[in-house]
mmCIF file of C-alpha atoms in Angstrom:
data_model
loop_
_atom_site.group_PDB
_atom_site.id
_atom_site.type_symbol
_atom_site.label_atom_id
_atom_site.label_comp_id
_atom_site.label_asym_id
_atom_site.label_seq_id
_atom_site.Cartn_x
_atom_site.Cartn_y
_atom_site.Cartn_z
ATOM 1 C CA MET K 829 143.567 196.768 172.931
ATOM 2 C CA THR K 830 140.408 194.710 173.407
ATOM 3 C CA LEU K 831 136.822 195.911 173.268
ATOM 4 C CA SER K 832 133.864 194.247 174.969
ATOM 5 C CA PRO K 833 132.544 191.720 174.120
ATOM 6 C CA HIS K 834 135.842 189.948 173.291
ATOM 7 C CA MET K 835 136.655 192.027 170.146
ATOM 8 C CA SER K 836 140.243 192.691 169.240
ATOM 9 C CA ILE K 837 141.015 195.821 167.270
ATOM 10 C CA SER K 838 143.858 194.186 165.335
ATOM 11 C CA ARG K 839 141.613 191.317 164.181
ATOM 12 C CA PRO K 840 137.825 191.665 164.258
ATOM 13 C CA PHE K 841 136.919 188.358 165.937
ATOM 14 C CA ILE K 842 133.819 187.816 168.081
ATOM 15 C CA THR K 843 132.885 184.894 170.275
ATOM 16 C CA VAL K 844 129.923 182.950 168.907
ATOM 17 C CA SER K 845 127.926 180.018 170.230
ATOM 18 C CA LEU K 846 126.567 177.357 167.801
ATOM 19 C CA LEU K 847 123.783 174.945 168.684
ATOM 20 C CA VAL K 848 124.663 171.593 167.096
ATOM 21 C CA ASN K 849 122.561 168.523 167.873
ATOM 22 C CA LYS K 850 121.382 170.114 171.154
ATOM 23 C CA THR K 851 124.991 170.818 172.124
ATOM 24 C CA THR K 852 126.431 174.338 172.359
ATOM 25 C CA ILE K 853 129.841 174.896 170.763
ATOM 26 C CA THR K 854 131.615 178.158 171.521
ATOM 27 C CA THR K 855 134.246 179.418 169.087
ATOM 28 C CA LYS K 856 135.555 182.612 167.537
ATOM 29 C CA ALA K 857 134.329 184.091 164.248
ATOM 30 C CA LEU K 858 136.010 186.636 162.009
ATOM 31 C CA ILE K 859 133.880 189.643 161.105
ATOM 32 C CA ASP K 860 134.287 190.449 157.446
ATOM 33 C CA SER K 861 131.944 193.287 156.505
ATOM 34 C CA GLY K 862 132.920 193.027 152.876
ATOM 35 C CA ALA K 863 132.161 189.306 152.544
ATOM 36 C CA ALA K 864 129.320 188.199 150.279
ATOM 37 C CA ASP K 865 128.941 184.849 151.998
ATOM 38 C CA ASN K 866 129.326 183.149 155.365
ATOM 39 C CA LEU K 867 132.109 180.535 155.365
ATOM 40 C CA MET K 868 133.221 177.852 157.788
ATOM 41 C CA ASP K 869 136.372 175.731 157.786
ATOM 42 C CA GLU K 870 135.685 172.085 156.800
ATOM 43 C CA THR K 871 137.859 170.641 159.615
ATOM 44 C CA PHE K 872 135.936 172.687 162.159
ATOM 45 C CA ALA K 873 132.574 171.520 160.703
ATOM 46 C CA LYS K 874 133.665 167.865 160.874
ATOM 47 C CA THR K 875 135.025 168.288 164.389
ATOM 48 C CA ALA K 876 131.711 169.872 165.433
ATOM 49 C CA ALA K 877 129.885 166.795 163.905
ATOM 50 C CA LEU K 878 127.902 168.970 161.489
ATOM 51 C CA ASN K 879 125.781 166.997 158.997
ATOM 52 C CA LEU K 880 127.360 168.005 155.656
ATOM 53 C CA ILE K 881 125.613 167.538 152.311
ATOM 54 C CA ARG K 882 127.629 168.428 149.202
ATOM 55 C CA LYS K 883 126.075 171.097 146.989
ATOM 56 C CA GLU K 884 125.739 170.425 143.245
ATOM 57 C CA THR K 885 127.753 173.533 142.352
ATOM 58 C CA PRO K 886 130.786 174.522 144.481
ATOM 59 C CA LEU K 887 131.016 178.150 145.627
ATOM 60 C CA ALA K 888 133.376 180.217 143.492
ATOM 61 C CA VAL K 889 135.468 182.445 145.763
ATOM 62 C CA GLU K 890 137.381 185.506 144.647
ATOM 63 C CA ALA K 891 140.215 187.456 146.345
ATOM 64 C CA ILE K 892 139.643 191.083 147.231
ATOM 65 C CA ASP K 893 141.055 192.158 143.847
ATOM 66 C CA GLY K 894 138.596 189.900 141.943
ATOM 67 C CA ARG K 895 141.064 187.081 141.154
ATOM 68 C CA PRO K 896 139.505 183.622 141.644
ATOM 69 C CA LEU K 897 141.176 181.492 144.291
ATOM 70 C CA GLU K 898 143.219 178.609 142.825
ATOM 71 C CA LYS K 899 141.178 175.886 144.502
ATOM 72 C CA PRO K 900 137.397 176.427 144.552
ATOM 73 C CA LEU K 901 135.598 175.650 147.803
ATOM 74 C CA ASP K 902 133.460 172.579 148.194
ATOM 75 C CA SER K 903 130.092 173.814 149.462
ATOM 76 C CA PHE K 904 127.668 172.209 151.856
ATOM 77 C CA PRO K 905 124.311 173.742 152.880
ATOM 78 C CA LEU K 906 123.883 173.914 156.654
ATOM 79 C CA GLY K 907 120.704 174.525 158.534
ATOM 80 C CA THR K 908 120.985 176.979 161.375
ATOM 81 C CA GLU K 909 118.916 177.509 164.471
ATOM 82 C CA GLY K 910 118.823 179.929 167.341
ATOM 83 C CA SER K 911 119.693 183.598 167.410
ATOM 84 C CA GLY K 912 122.526 185.347 165.605
ATOM 85 C CA ALA K 913 123.323 186.530 162.092
ATOM 86 C CA CYS K 914 121.283 183.755 160.428
ATOM 87 C CA GLU K 915 117.618 184.499 160.754
ATOM 88 C CA SER K 916 116.265 181.365 159.020
ATOM 89 C CA SER K 917 116.816 177.657 159.645
ATOM 90 C CA GLU K 918 117.194 177.378 155.833
ATOM 91 C CA GLU K 919 120.131 179.775 155.472
ATOM 92 C CA ALA K 920 123.215 178.045 154.075
ATOM 93 C CA THR K 921 126.782 178.410 155.215
ATOM 94 C CA ASP K 922 129.589 177.319 152.941
ATOM 95 C CA ILE K 923 132.402 175.041 154.084
ATOM 96 C CA GLY K 924 135.975 175.439 152.771
ATOM 97 C CA PRO K 925 138.809 172.959 152.561
ATOM 98 C CA GLU K 926 141.395 172.747 155.313
ATOM 99 C CA GLY K 927 143.352 175.958 155.484
ATOM 100 C CA GLY K 928 140.467 177.723 153.697
ATOM 101 C CA VAL K 929 138.365 180.580 154.902
ATOM 102 C CA ALA K 930 136.793 180.099 158.353
ATOM 103 C CA VAL K 931 133.637 181.587 159.745
#
């Protein structure tokens, strides 16, 4: 069953549009209402030609039961612009390694 706009009941994905260097990129994002942070896959970020700057301290990520993930995520602050969940151009999104957590 699918709800409008493009939301599957079995997996809560929504279609999002990102403005990157004056180019719009449309992709799917997973809605995780229990997440403390916004995350994006590193491979996707590189493919989208996002300007990545490594943070001094990587983001520590825990599983739902509180256990830390074996490999911590490398974190890069990303400026955002336009409408959506991010209200400020200074809000950071964290990038995970390949196979890590996606947006």
